[in-house]
Coordinates of C-alpha atoms in Angstrom, one line a residue:
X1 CA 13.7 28.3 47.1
X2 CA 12.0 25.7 44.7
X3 CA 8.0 26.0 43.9
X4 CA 5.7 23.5 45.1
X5 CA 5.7 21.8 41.8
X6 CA 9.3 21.3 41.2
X7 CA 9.5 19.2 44.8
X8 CA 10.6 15.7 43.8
X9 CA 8.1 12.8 44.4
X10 CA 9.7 9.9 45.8
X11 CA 11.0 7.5 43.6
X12 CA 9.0 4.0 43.1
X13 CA 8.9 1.9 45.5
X14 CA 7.4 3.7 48.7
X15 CA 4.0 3.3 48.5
X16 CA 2.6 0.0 50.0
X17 CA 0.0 -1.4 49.9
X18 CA -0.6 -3.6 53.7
X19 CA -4.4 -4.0 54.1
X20 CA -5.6 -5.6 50.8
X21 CA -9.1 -3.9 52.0
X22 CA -7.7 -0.3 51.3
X23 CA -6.7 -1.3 47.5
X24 CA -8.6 1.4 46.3
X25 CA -7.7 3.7 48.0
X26 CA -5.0 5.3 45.7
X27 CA -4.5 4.8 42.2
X28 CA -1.4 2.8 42.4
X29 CA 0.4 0.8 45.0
X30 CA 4.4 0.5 44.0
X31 CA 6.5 -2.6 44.4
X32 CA 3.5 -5.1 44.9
X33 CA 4.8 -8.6 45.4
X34 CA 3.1 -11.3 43.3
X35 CA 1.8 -14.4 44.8
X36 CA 2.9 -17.7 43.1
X37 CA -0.7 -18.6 42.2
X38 CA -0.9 -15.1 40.2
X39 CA 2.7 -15.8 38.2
X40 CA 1.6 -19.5 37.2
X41 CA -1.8 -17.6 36.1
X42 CA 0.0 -15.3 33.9
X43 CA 2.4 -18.2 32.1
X44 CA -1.0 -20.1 31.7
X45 CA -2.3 -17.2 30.0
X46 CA -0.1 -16.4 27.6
X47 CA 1.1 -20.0 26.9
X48 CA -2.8 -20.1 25.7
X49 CA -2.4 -17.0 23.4
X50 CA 1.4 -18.1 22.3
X51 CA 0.3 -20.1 18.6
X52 CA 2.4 -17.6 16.6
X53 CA 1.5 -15.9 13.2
X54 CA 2.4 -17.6 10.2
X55 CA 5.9 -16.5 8.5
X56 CA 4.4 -14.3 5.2
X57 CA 2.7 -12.0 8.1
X58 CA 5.2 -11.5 10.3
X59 CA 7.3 -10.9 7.2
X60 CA 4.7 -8.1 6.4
X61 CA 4.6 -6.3 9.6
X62 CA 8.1 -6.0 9.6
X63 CA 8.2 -4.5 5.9
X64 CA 5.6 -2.2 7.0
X65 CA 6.7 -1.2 10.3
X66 CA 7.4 1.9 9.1
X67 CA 4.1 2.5 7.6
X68 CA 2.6 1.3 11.3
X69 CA 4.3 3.6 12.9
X70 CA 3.9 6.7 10.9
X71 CA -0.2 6.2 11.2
X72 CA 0.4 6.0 14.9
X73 CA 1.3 9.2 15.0
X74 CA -0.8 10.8 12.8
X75 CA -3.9 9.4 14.1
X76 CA -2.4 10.6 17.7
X77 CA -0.4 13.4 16.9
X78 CA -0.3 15.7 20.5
X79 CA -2.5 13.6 21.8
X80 CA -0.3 11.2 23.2
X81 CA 2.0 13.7 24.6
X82 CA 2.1 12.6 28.4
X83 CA 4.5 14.6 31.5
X84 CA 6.7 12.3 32.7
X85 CA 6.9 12.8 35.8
X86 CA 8.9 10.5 37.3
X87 CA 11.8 11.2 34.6
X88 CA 13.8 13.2 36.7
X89 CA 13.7 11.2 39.8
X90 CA 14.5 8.2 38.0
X91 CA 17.0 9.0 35.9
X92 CA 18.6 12.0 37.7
X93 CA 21.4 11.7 34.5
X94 CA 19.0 14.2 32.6
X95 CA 18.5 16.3 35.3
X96 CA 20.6 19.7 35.5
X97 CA 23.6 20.0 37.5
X98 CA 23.7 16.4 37.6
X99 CA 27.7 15.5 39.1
X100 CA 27.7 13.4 35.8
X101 CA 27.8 16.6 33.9
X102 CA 30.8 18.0 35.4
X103 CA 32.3 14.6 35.3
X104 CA 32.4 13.4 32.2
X105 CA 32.8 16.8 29.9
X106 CA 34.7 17.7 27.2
X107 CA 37.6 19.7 27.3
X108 CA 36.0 23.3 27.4
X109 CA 37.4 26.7 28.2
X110 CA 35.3 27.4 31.2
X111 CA 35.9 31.2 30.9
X112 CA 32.3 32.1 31.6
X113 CA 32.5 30.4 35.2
X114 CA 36.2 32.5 36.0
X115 CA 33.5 35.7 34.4
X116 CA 31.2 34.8 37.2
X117 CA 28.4 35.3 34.5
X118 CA 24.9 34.2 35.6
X119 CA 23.2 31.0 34.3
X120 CA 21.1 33.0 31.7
X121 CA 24.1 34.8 30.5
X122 CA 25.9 31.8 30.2
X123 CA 22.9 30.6 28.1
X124 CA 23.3 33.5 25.7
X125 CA 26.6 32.9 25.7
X126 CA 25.9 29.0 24.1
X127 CA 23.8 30.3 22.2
X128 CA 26.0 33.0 20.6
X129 CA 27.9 29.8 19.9
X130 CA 24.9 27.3 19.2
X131 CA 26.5 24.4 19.5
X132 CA 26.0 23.5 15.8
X133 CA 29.1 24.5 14.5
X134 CA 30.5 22.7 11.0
X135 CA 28.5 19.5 9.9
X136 CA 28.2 18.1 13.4
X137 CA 25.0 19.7 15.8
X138 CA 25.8 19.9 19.2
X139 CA 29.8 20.2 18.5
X140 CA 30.3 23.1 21.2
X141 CA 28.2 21.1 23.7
X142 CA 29.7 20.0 26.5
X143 CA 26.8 17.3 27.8
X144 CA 25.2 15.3 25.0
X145 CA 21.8 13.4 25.4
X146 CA 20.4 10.9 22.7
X147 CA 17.4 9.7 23.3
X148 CA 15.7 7.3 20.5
X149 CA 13.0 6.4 19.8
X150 CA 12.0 10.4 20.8
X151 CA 8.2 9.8 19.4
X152 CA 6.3 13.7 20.0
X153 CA 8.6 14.3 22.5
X154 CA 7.7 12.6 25.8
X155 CA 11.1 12.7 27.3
X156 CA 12.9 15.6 24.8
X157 CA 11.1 18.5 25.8
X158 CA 10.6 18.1 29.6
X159 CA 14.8 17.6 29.8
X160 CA 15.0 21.2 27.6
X161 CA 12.6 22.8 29.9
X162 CA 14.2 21.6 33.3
X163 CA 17.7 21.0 32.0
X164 CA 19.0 24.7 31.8
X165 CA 22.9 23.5 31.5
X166 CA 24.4 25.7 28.9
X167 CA 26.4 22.8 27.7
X168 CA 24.0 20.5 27.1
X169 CA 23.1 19.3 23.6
X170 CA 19.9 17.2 23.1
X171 CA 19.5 14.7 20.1
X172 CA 16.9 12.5 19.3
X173 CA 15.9 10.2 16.3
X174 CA 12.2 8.0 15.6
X175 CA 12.2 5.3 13.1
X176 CA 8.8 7.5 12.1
X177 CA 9.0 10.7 9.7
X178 CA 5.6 12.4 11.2
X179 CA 6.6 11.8 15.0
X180 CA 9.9 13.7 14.0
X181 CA 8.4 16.2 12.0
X182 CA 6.1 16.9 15.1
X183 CA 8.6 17.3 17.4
X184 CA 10.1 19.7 15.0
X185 CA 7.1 21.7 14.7
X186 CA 6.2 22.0 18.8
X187 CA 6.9 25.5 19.7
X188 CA 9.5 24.4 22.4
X189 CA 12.0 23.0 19.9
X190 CA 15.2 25.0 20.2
X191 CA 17.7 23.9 17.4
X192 CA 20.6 25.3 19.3
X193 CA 19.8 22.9 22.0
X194 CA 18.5 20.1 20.1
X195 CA 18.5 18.2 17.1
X196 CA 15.7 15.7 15.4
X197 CA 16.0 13.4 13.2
X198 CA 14.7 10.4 11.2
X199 CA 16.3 7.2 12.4
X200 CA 16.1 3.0 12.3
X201 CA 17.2 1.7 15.7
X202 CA 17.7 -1.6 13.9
X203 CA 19.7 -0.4 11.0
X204 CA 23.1 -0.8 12.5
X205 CA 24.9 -0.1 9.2
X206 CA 22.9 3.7 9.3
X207 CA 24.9 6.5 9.7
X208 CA 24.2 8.5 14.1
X209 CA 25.4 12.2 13.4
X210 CA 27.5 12.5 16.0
X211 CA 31.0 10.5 16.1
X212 CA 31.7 7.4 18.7
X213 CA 32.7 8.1 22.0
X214 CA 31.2 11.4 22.3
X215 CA 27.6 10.6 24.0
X216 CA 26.7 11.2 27.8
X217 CA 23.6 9.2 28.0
X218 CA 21.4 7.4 25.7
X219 CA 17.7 7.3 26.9
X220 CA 15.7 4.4 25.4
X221 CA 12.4 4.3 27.1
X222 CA 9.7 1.9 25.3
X223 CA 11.4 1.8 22.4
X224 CA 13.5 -1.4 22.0
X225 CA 10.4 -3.6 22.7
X226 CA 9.4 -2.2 19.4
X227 CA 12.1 -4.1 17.7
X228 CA 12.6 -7.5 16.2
X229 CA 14.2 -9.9 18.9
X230 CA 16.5 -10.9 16.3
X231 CA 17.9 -6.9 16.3
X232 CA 18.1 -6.1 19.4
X233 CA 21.5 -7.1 20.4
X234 CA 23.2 -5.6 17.1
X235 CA 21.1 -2.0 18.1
X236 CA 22.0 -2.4 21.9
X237 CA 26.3 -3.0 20.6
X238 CA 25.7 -0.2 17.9
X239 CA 24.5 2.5 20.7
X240 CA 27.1 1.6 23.3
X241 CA 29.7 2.6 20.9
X242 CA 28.5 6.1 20.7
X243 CA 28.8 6.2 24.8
X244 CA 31.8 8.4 25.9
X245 CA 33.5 6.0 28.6
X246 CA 32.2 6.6 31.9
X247 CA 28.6 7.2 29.7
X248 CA 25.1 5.3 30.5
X249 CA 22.7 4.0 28.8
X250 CA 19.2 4.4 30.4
X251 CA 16.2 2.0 29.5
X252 CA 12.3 1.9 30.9
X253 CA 10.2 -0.9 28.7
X254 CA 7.7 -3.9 29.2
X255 CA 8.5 -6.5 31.7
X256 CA 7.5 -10.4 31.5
X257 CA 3.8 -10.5 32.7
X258 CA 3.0 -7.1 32.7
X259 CA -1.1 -6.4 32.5
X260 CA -0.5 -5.4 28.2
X261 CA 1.3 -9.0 27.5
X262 CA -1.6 -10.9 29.5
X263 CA -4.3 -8.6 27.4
X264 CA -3.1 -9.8 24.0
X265 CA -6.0 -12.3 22.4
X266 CA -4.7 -15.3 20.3
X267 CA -4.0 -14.2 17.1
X268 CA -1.8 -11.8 18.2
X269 CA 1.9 -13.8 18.9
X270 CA 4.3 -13.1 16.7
X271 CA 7.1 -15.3 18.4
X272 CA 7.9 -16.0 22.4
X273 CA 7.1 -12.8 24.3
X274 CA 6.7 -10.5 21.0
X275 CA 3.0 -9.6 19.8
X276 CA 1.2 -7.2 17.5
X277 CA -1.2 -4.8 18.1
X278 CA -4.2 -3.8 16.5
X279 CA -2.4 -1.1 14.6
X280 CA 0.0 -2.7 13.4
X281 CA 2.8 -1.8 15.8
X282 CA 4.9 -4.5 17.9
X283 CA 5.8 -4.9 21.4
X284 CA 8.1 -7.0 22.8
X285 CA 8.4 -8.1 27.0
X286 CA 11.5 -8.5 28.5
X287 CA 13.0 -10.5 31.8
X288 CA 15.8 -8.2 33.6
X289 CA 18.8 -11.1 32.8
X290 CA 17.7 -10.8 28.8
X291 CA 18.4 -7.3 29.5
X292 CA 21.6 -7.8 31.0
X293 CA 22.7 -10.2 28.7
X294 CA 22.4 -7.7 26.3
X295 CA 23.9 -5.0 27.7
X296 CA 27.1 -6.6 29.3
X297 CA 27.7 -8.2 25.5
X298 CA 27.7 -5.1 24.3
X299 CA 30.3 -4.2 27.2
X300 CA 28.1 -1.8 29.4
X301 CA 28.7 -2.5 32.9
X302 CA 25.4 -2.9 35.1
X303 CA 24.9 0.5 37.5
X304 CA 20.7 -0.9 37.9
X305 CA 18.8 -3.5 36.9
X306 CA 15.3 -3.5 38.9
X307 CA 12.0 -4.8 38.0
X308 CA 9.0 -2.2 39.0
X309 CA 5.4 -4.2 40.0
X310 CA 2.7 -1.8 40.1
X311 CA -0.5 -2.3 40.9
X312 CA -2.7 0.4 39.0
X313 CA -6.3 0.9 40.0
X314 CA -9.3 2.5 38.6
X315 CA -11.6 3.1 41.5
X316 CA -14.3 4.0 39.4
X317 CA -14.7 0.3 37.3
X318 CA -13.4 -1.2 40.8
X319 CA -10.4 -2.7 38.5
X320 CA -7.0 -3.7 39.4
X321 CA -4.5 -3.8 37.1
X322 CA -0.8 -5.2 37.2
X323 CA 1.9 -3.5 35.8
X324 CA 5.5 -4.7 35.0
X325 CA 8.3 -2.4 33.9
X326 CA 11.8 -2.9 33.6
X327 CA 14.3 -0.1 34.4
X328 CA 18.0 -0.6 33.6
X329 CA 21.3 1.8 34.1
X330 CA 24.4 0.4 32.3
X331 CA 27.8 2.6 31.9
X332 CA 30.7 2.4 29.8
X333 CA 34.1 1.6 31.3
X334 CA 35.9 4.4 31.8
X335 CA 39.3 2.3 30.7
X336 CA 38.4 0.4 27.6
X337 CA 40.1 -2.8 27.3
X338 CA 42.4 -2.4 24.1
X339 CA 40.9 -3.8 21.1
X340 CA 43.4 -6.5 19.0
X341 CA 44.3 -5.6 15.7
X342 CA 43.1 -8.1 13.0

């Protein structure tokens, strides 16, 4: 039987809002169309706040991105640790006993299921063999995560807790040292189920540690808005090659228009759609077909590709605030064309 609290909510898309009157009613209304009047508004708006930064600054904050980053953290540490709730409904890929899983494994004795050993004994049984043998974590695993981008564990930690799959091997990199270093230190890290480390999305020529070809899924939620424009593609190519055919790639990020893009003051443009925050840290906002450009050249084949309007409110201020997200699914052939020898 499954507890109250494991029962899935629906996924987006199936609350509406009908009756403008009953706006606050709830605290968010899901797919909410936009009236023309309300798009030309928002291109008005940030055509006024588009004068970009001159060139010596934006050098800067991309020297010190790092830097940016790592006081991020600091300053928020656990504080910014959110549930995300709607992970599992949205991305059922990280869920357990996903069909995926059973799918696209590696070639493993599978012994224990002839044994008819119970899940937990099963577990034990990983364990005994802790997927982290030779230089390689995760080598005995037989369902491999990566997420990047990883931060204090938003996404990590709820996929360990609900994910009890005895094959599965969770890694997970930041560009920042401290966010690594606190997921390291939360009490739920399990190094035979997991492994952290300290990575730069945007350095293509950086060493993942696991070989190509052997990832499940790669999870990049708000993360590659953090990068340059001019990176993103060579990141996006870089992480499909780590895709196992028949993998996916998972993004969530900023969409064009969404309520944090219109919120930016001038000053604050570094180039079309890409911004700075106060502290230092940058945000990008995608359309779905820059997405899908990027994907398919990096030879991901599209499973989703859908734009999620939200309308948030806070019924206390009486304000109404519009979201926009992008979520995208993208696999890996499961016959790669043959490459050409040069």
């Amino acid at each position: 039987s499954v507890s109250p609290s494991h029962v899935k909510r629906p996924q987006f898309g199936t609350r509406f809002l009908t009756d403008p009157r009953q706006v606050f009613q709830h605290n968010a209304w899901d797919n909410v169309e936009w009236t023309e009047e309300q798009e030309a508004s928002a291109k008005k708006k940030v055509l006024e706040n588009s004068q970009p930064l001159p060139s010596e600054k934006q050098e800067e904050y991309d020297c010190r991105a790092n830097e940016y980053w790592n006081d991020f953290y600091t300053i928020h540490e656990n504080r910014f640790f959110k549930d995300r709730h709607w992970l599992f409904t949205e991305f059922p890929e990280l869920a357990p006993q996903c069909s995926l899983n059973h799918e696209s494994r590696l070639e493993v004795s599978d012994d224990s299921q002839k044994d008819g050993l119970d899940q937990e004994e099963q577990r034990r049984e990983a364990a005994a063999v802790s997927h982290t043998d030779g230089d390689i974590p995760g080598t005995s695993a037989t369902y491999r995560i990566l997420e990047v981008g990883c931060g204090v564990g938003n996404t990590v930690f709820p996929i360990l807790k609900t994910n009890n799959d005895p094959g599965l091997f969770v890694y997970c990199c930041d560009f920042s040292s401290t966010a690594v270093e606190l997921v390291k230190s939360n009490p739920e890290y399990d190094p035979e189920r997991c492994f952290a480390f300290v990575h730069d999305l945007s350095d293509v020529e950086a060493n993942y540690p696991v070989p190509d070809g052997t990832l499940d899924v790669i999870v990049l939620i708000f993360v590659l808005s953090a990068l340059h424009p001019d990176k993103m593609q060579a990141s996006i190519s870089r992480l499909a090659r780590l895709l196992k055919p028949g993998g996916v790639m998972l993004l969530r990020d900023y969409g064009r228009y969404d309520m944090a893009q219109l919120r930016f003051k001038k000053g604050r443009c570094l180039s079309e759609n890409f911004y700075v925050r106060g502290d230092g840290t940058r945000v990008y906002f995608f359309t779905q077909d820059e997405l899908h450009e990027m994907f398919t050249e990096a030879g991901l084949e599209k499973v989703q590709n859908l734009v999620d309007r939200r309308l948030q409110v806070n019924r206390g201020k009486q304000l109404t605030m519009y979201r926009v997200w992008i979520q995208c699914k993208y696999r890996k052939a499961l016959h790669q064309p043959a490459e050409t020898q040069g």
